[in-house]
PDB file of C-alpha atoms in Angstrom:
ATOM      1  CA  MET A   1     -38.212 -58.903 -50.085  1.00  0.00           C
ATOM      2  CA  LYS A   2     -41.961 -58.453 -50.483  1.00  0.00           C
ATOM      3  CA  VAL A   3     -43.312 -54.941 -50.807  1.00  0.00           C
ATOM      4  CA  SER A   4     -45.974 -54.251 -48.433  1.00  0.00           C
ATOM      5  CA  PHE A   5     -48.286 -51.521 -50.474  1.00  0.00           C
ATOM      6  CA  PRO A   6     -49.342 -51.727 -53.865  1.00  0.00           C
ATOM      7  CA  LEU A   7     -48.830 -47.903 -54.272  1.00  0.00           C
ATOM      8  CA  ILE A   8     -45.513 -45.855 -54.146  1.00  0.00           C
ATOM      9  CA  ARG A   9     -45.493 -42.122 -53.893  1.00  0.00           C
ATOM     10  CA  VAL A  10     -43.272 -40.090 -55.996  1.00  0.00           C
ATOM     11  CA  GLU A  11     -41.221 -38.981 -53.071  1.00  0.00           C
ATOM     12  CA  GLU A  12     -40.554 -42.790 -52.158  1.00  0.00           C
ATOM     13  CA  LEU A  13     -39.357 -43.416 -55.951  1.00  0.00           C
ATOM     14  CA  SER A  14     -37.025 -40.434 -55.648  1.00  0.00           C
ATOM     15  CA  GLN A  15     -35.613 -42.276 -52.428  1.00  0.00           C
ATOM     16  CA  LEU A  16     -35.130 -45.458 -54.545  1.00  0.00           C
ATOM     17  CA  TYR A  17     -33.062 -43.190 -57.132  1.00  0.00           C
ATOM     18  CA  GLN A  18     -31.141 -41.500 -54.596  1.00  0.00           C
ATOM     19  CA  ASP A  19     -30.371 -44.880 -52.545  1.00  0.00           C
ATOM     20  CA  GLN A  20     -29.150 -46.382 -55.993  1.00  0.00           C
ATOM     21  CA  LYS A  21     -31.560 -49.279 -55.165  1.00  0.00           C
ATOM     22  CA  ASP A  22     -31.863 -51.960 -57.972  1.00  0.00           C
ATOM     23  CA  PHE A  23     -35.233 -51.653 -59.368  1.00  0.00           C
ATOM     24  CA  VAL A  24     -37.026 -51.607 -62.709  1.00  0.00           C
ATOM     25  CA  LEU A  25     -39.170 -48.735 -63.804  1.00  0.00           C
ATOM     26  CA  ILE A  26     -41.869 -49.370 -66.679  1.00  0.00           C
ATOM     27  CA  ASP A  27     -43.939 -46.869 -68.417  1.00  0.00           C
ATOM     28  CA  ALA A  28     -46.865 -48.570 -69.465  1.00  0.00           C
ATOM     29  CA  SER A  29     -48.800 -45.772 -71.190  1.00  0.00           C
ATOM     30  CA  ALA A  30     -51.186 -46.896 -73.826  1.00  0.00           C
ATOM     31  CA  GLY A  31     -52.810 -45.410 -76.881  1.00  0.00           C
ATOM     32  CA  ALA A  32     -51.873 -44.974 -80.447  1.00  0.00           C
ATOM     33  CA  GLN A  33     -49.137 -42.361 -79.587  1.00  0.00           C
ATOM     34  CA  ALA A  34     -47.884 -44.030 -76.434  1.00  0.00           C
ATOM     35  CA  PHE A  35     -44.383 -45.055 -77.587  1.00  0.00           C
ATOM     36  CA  ASP A  36     -43.887 -41.636 -79.279  1.00  0.00           C
ATOM     37  CA  GLN A  37     -44.978 -39.941 -76.053  1.00  0.00           C
ATOM     38  CA  TYR A  38     -42.463 -42.338 -74.220  1.00  0.00           C
ATOM     39  CA  ARG A  39     -39.747 -41.246 -76.537  1.00  0.00           C
ATOM     40  CA  ALA A  40     -40.529 -37.475 -76.118  1.00  0.00           C
ATOM     41  CA  GLY A  41     -40.209 -37.876 -72.319  1.00  0.00           C
ATOM     42  CA  HIS A  42     -40.489 -40.654 -69.589  1.00  0.00           C
ATOM     43  CA  LEU A  43     -39.066 -41.035 -66.104  1.00  0.00           C
ATOM     44  CA  GLN A  44     -35.488 -41.505 -65.905  1.00  0.00           C
ATOM     45  CA  GLY A  45     -34.573 -45.109 -66.454  1.00  0.00           C
ATOM     46  CA  ALA A  46     -37.969 -46.464 -67.501  1.00  0.00           C
ATOM     47  CA  LEU A  47     -38.729 -49.220 -69.963  1.00  0.00           C
ATOM     48  CA  PHE A  48     -41.544 -49.118 -72.210  1.00  0.00           C
ATOM     49  CA  MET A  49     -44.275 -51.980 -72.309  1.00  0.00           C
ATOM     50  CA  ASP A  50     -46.904 -51.608 -74.842  1.00  0.00           C
ATOM     51  CA  LEU A  51     -50.556 -52.616 -74.116  1.00  0.00           C
ATOM     52  CA  GLU A  52     -51.086 -53.780 -77.673  1.00  0.00           C
ATOM     53  CA  THR A  53     -48.048 -55.972 -78.355  1.00  0.00           C
ATOM     54  CA  GLN A  54     -46.547 -56.847 -75.151  1.00  0.00           C
ATOM     55  CA  LEU A  55     -49.613 -56.776 -72.387  1.00  0.00           C
ATOM     56  CA  ALA A  56     -52.208 -58.347 -74.640  1.00  0.00           C
ATOM     57  CA  ALA A  57     -52.547 -60.932 -77.096  1.00  0.00           C
ATOM     58  CA  VAL A  58     -54.714 -58.926 -79.389  1.00  0.00           C
ATOM     59  CA  PRO A  59     -56.896 -61.047 -82.011  1.00  0.00           C
ATOM     60  CA  GLN A  60     -57.509 -59.959 -85.530  1.00  0.00           C
ATOM     61  CA  ASN A  61     -61.397 -59.890 -84.696  1.00  0.00           C
ATOM     62  CA  ALA A  62     -62.059 -58.476 -81.071  1.00  0.00           C
ATOM     63  CA  ALA A  63     -65.347 -60.803 -81.266  1.00  0.00           C
ATOM     64  CA  ASP A  64     -62.609 -63.642 -80.486  1.00  0.00           C
ATOM     65  CA  GLY A  65     -61.789 -62.877 -76.844  1.00  0.00           C
ATOM     66  CA  GLY A  66     -62.058 -59.131 -76.590  1.00  0.00           C
ATOM     67  CA  ARG A  67     -59.862 -56.181 -77.633  1.00  0.00           C
ATOM     68  CA  HIS A  68     -57.025 -56.944 -75.153  1.00  0.00           C
ATOM     69  CA  PRO A  69     -57.093 -60.560 -73.892  1.00  0.00           C
ATOM     70  CA  LEU A  70     -54.218 -61.597 -71.637  1.00  0.00           C
ATOM     71  CA  PRO A  71     -51.078 -63.024 -73.461  1.00  0.00           C
ATOM     72  CA  GLU A  72     -50.418 -66.810 -72.416  1.00  0.00           C
ATOM     73  CA  PRO A  73     -48.181 -66.982 -69.268  1.00  0.00           C
ATOM     74  CA  LYS A  74     -45.373 -68.332 -71.340  1.00  0.00           C
ATOM     75  CA  ILE A  75     -45.339 -65.599 -73.762  1.00  0.00           C
ATOM     76  CA  PHE A  76     -45.713 -62.964 -70.940  1.00  0.00           C
ATOM     77  CA  ALA A  77     -42.579 -64.377 -69.276  1.00  0.00           C
ATOM     78  CA  ASN A  78     -40.719 -64.368 -72.560  1.00  0.00           C
ATOM     79  CA  ILE A  79     -41.622 -60.755 -72.760  1.00  0.00           C
ATOM     80  CA  LEU A  80     -40.422 -60.006 -69.217  1.00  0.00           C
ATOM     81  CA  SER A  81     -37.257 -61.788 -70.107  1.00  0.00           C
ATOM     82  CA  GLU A  82     -36.682 -59.992 -73.198  1.00  0.00           C
ATOM     83  CA  SER A  83     -36.962 -56.805 -71.073  1.00  0.00           C
ATOM     84  CA  GLY A  84     -34.292 -58.001 -68.654  1.00  0.00           C
ATOM     85  CA  ILE A  85     -36.711 -58.584 -65.995  1.00  0.00           C
ATOM     86  CA  LEU A  86     -36.330 -61.229 -63.273  1.00  0.00           C
ATOM     87  CA  PRO A  87     -38.478 -62.542 -60.684  1.00  0.00           C
ATOM     88  CA  SER A  88     -36.343 -60.895 -57.848  1.00  0.00           C
ATOM     89  CA  HIS A  89     -36.574 -57.328 -59.352  1.00  0.00           C
ATOM     90  CA  ARG A  90     -38.551 -54.730 -57.617  1.00  0.00           C
ATOM     91  CA  ILE A  91     -40.769 -53.387 -60.303  1.00  0.00           C
ATOM     92  CA  VAL A  92     -42.392 -49.828 -60.234  1.00  0.00           C
ATOM     93  CA  VAL A  93     -45.115 -49.174 -63.052  1.00  0.00           C
ATOM     94  CA  TYR A  94     -46.760 -46.010 -64.192  1.00  0.00           C
ATOM     95  CA  ASP A  95     -48.554 -44.794 -67.209  1.00  0.00           C
ATOM     96  CA  ASP A  96     -50.083 -41.365 -68.279  1.00  0.00           C
ATOM     97  CA  LYS A  97     -53.516 -42.248 -66.840  1.00  0.00           C
ATOM     98  CA  ASN A  98     -52.537 -41.818 -63.202  1.00  0.00           C
ATOM     99  CA  GLY A  99     -51.953 -45.674 -63.101  1.00  0.00           C
ATOM    100  CA  ALA A 100     -55.594 -46.615 -63.986  1.00  0.00           C
ATOM    101  CA  ASN A 101     -55.044 -48.000 -67.231  1.00  0.00           C
ATOM    102  CA  ALA A 102     -52.348 -50.169 -68.649  1.00  0.00           C
ATOM    103  CA  ALA A 103     -50.095 -49.615 -65.458  1.00  0.00           C
ATOM    104  CA  ALA A 104     -52.688 -51.245 -63.352  1.00  0.00           C
ATOM    105  CA  ARG A 105     -53.011 -54.075 -65.967  1.00  0.00           C
ATOM    106  CA  LEU A 106     -49.407 -54.755 -65.992  1.00  0.00           C
ATOM    107  CA  TRP A 107     -49.366 -54.591 -61.962  1.00  0.00           C
ATOM    108  CA  TRP A 108     -51.933 -57.273 -62.182  1.00  0.00           C
ATOM    109  CA  MET A 109     -50.188 -59.421 -64.562  1.00  0.00           C
ATOM    110  CA  LEU A 110     -47.025 -59.515 -62.350  1.00  0.00           C
ATOM    111  CA  LYS A 111     -48.986 -60.219 -59.175  1.00  0.00           C
ATOM    112  CA  ALA A 112     -51.070 -62.955 -61.049  1.00  0.00           C
ATOM    113  CA  ILE A 113     -47.625 -64.954 -61.911  1.00  0.00           C
ATOM    114  CA  GLY A 114     -46.345 -64.460 -58.402  1.00  0.00           C
ATOM    115  CA  HIS A 115     -44.130 -61.519 -58.628  1.00  0.00           C
ATOM    116  CA  GLU A 116     -44.082 -59.980 -55.388  1.00  0.00           C
ATOM    117  CA  GLN A 117     -42.230 -56.910 -55.622  1.00  0.00           C
ATOM    118  CA  VAL A 118     -44.257 -54.785 -57.632  1.00  0.00           C
ATOM    119  CA  GLN A 119     -45.866 -51.260 -57.171  1.00  0.00           C
ATOM    120  CA  LEU A 120     -47.896 -48.674 -59.091  1.00  0.00           C
ATOM    121  CA  LEU A 121     -46.643 -45.267 -58.872  1.00  0.00           C
ATOM    122  CA  ASP A 122     -49.430 -43.274 -57.165  1.00  0.00           C
ATOM    123  CA  GLY A 123     -50.612 -40.341 -59.674  1.00  0.00           C
ATOM    124  CA  GLY A 124     -48.443 -41.898 -62.694  1.00  0.00           C
ATOM    125  CA  LEU A 125     -46.381 -39.812 -64.999  1.00  0.00           C
ATOM    126  CA  GLN A 126     -48.495 -36.571 -64.229  1.00  0.00           C
ATOM    127  CA  ALA A 127     -47.701 -36.736 -60.188  1.00  0.00           C
ATOM    128  CA  ALA A 128     -43.878 -37.031 -61.257  1.00  0.00           C
ATOM    129  CA  LYS A 129     -44.387 -33.940 -63.640  1.00  0.00           C
ATOM    130  CA  ASN A 130     -46.081 -32.027 -60.925  1.00  0.00           C
ATOM    131  CA  LEU A 131     -43.086 -32.597 -58.567  1.00  0.00           C
ATOM    132  CA  GLU A 132     -40.770 -31.285 -61.542  1.00  0.00           C
ATOM    133  CA  TYR A 133     -39.158 -34.798 -62.133  1.00  0.00           C
ATOM    134  CA  LEU A 134     -36.817 -34.607 -64.901  1.00  0.00           C
ATOM    135  CA  LEU A 135     -37.758 -36.517 -68.010  1.00  0.00           C
ATOM    136  CA  ALA A 136     -35.487 -38.540 -70.084  1.00  0.00           C
ATOM    137  CA  THR A 137     -35.678 -39.164 -73.951  1.00  0.00           C
ATOM    138  CA  ALA A 138     -33.212 -41.901 -74.309  1.00  0.00           C
ATOM    139  CA  CYS A 139     -34.569 -45.632 -74.699  1.00  0.00           C
ATOM    140  CA  GLN A 140     -33.404 -47.812 -71.945  1.00  0.00           C
ATOM    141  CA  LEU A 141     -31.874 -51.183 -72.805  1.00  0.00           C
ATOM    142  CA  ARG A 142     -31.535 -53.928 -70.443  1.00  0.00           C
ATOM    143  CA  TYR A 143     -29.826 -57.570 -70.761  1.00  0.00           C
ATOM    144  CA  ARG A 144     -32.065 -60.434 -71.537  1.00  0.00           C
ATOM    145  CA  HIS A 145     -32.799 -62.662 -68.509  1.00  0.00           C
ATOM    146  CA  LEU A 146     -34.939 -65.731 -68.279  1.00  0.00           C
ATOM    147  CA  TYR A 147     -38.022 -65.228 -66.367  1.00  0.00           C
ATOM    148  CA  ILE A 148     -38.977 -68.767 -64.621  1.00  0.00           C
ATOM    149  CA  LEU A 149     -42.980 -68.752 -63.907  1.00  0.00           C
ATOM    150  CA  ARG A 150     -44.070 -70.103 -60.514  1.00  0.00           C
ATOM    151  CA  GLU A 151     -47.407 -71.663 -60.067  1.00  0.00           C
ATOM    152  CA  THR A 152     -49.777 -69.341 -58.708  1.00  0.00           C
ATOM    153  CA  GLY A 153     -53.316 -70.471 -60.074  1.00  0.00           C
ATOM    154  CA  TYR A 154     -54.308 -66.710 -60.665  1.00  0.00           C
ATOM    155  CA  TYR A 155     -53.360 -66.177 -64.453  1.00  0.00           C
ATOM    156  CA  LEU A 156     -56.472 -66.397 -66.308  1.00  0.00           C
ATOM    157  CA  SER A 157     -56.849 -66.730 -70.137  1.00  0.00           C
ATOM    158  CA  LEU A 158     -60.234 -66.600 -71.727  1.00  0.00           C
ATOM    159  CA  PRO A 159     -61.046 -70.091 -72.288  1.00  0.00           C
ATOM    160  CA  LEU A 160     -60.176 -70.776 -68.604  1.00  0.00           C
ATOM    161  CA  LEU A 161     -62.582 -68.277 -66.946  1.00  0.00           C
ATOM    162  CA  LYS A 162     -64.024 -70.685 -64.456  1.00  0.00           C
ATOM    163  CA  CYS A 163     -64.398 -70.932 -60.795  1.00  0.00           C
ATOM    164  CA  SER A 164     -61.630 -73.586 -60.442  1.00  0.00           C
ATOM    165  CA  LYS A 165     -58.181 -73.641 -59.718  1.00  0.00           C
ATOM    166  CA  LEU A 166     -56.072 -73.396 -62.929  1.00  0.00           C
ATOM    167  CA  PRO A 167     -53.411 -75.814 -64.063  1.00  0.00           C
ATOM    168  CA  PRO A 168     -49.833 -75.383 -62.885  1.00  0.00           C
ATOM    169  CA  MET A 169     -47.810 -72.930 -65.029  1.00  0.00           C
ATOM    170  CA  THR A 170     -44.368 -74.074 -66.478  1.00  0.00           C
ATOM    171  CA  ALA A 171     -41.162 -72.432 -67.215  1.00  0.00           C
ATOM    172  CA  ILE A 172     -40.303 -71.389 -70.647  1.00  0.00           C
ATOM    173  CA  PRO A 173     -39.164 -74.569 -72.363  1.00  0.00           C
TER     174      PRO A 173
END
């Protein structure tokens, strides 16, 4: 099933919980204290993905590709696999910046590798807090799966920033 709109409202997320739908919720808050803030309180069932270590291939010197260049597709697929995410999962992403920071980046990265069922929580964590969502403090664990990449031609790494179709991506060896 393909989701038809890139945003999901907090009320719609509540309905996913109530209907006991199988979905993956990801807190992609960024910053030096992001993981500590996640541990202090996140939406129930949310996994944490770190901008610095999971959503970017941070070089030792920012002059070599910028502060947050994209990880290679195979590395990103490994991260999804380690997080227990499959291409068939519906994913809802949020952050503490109203979805305008790392959550938007993760949404784009997933769309770029062909993940169809991904949405941003409209208003992010703050919107859920405003509606008095209960926050959890337990870290979420998921079983490892193998995330198989499919060819999209949209995933760019810095050396390939050209106006041409990219070579096909391949599955994890």
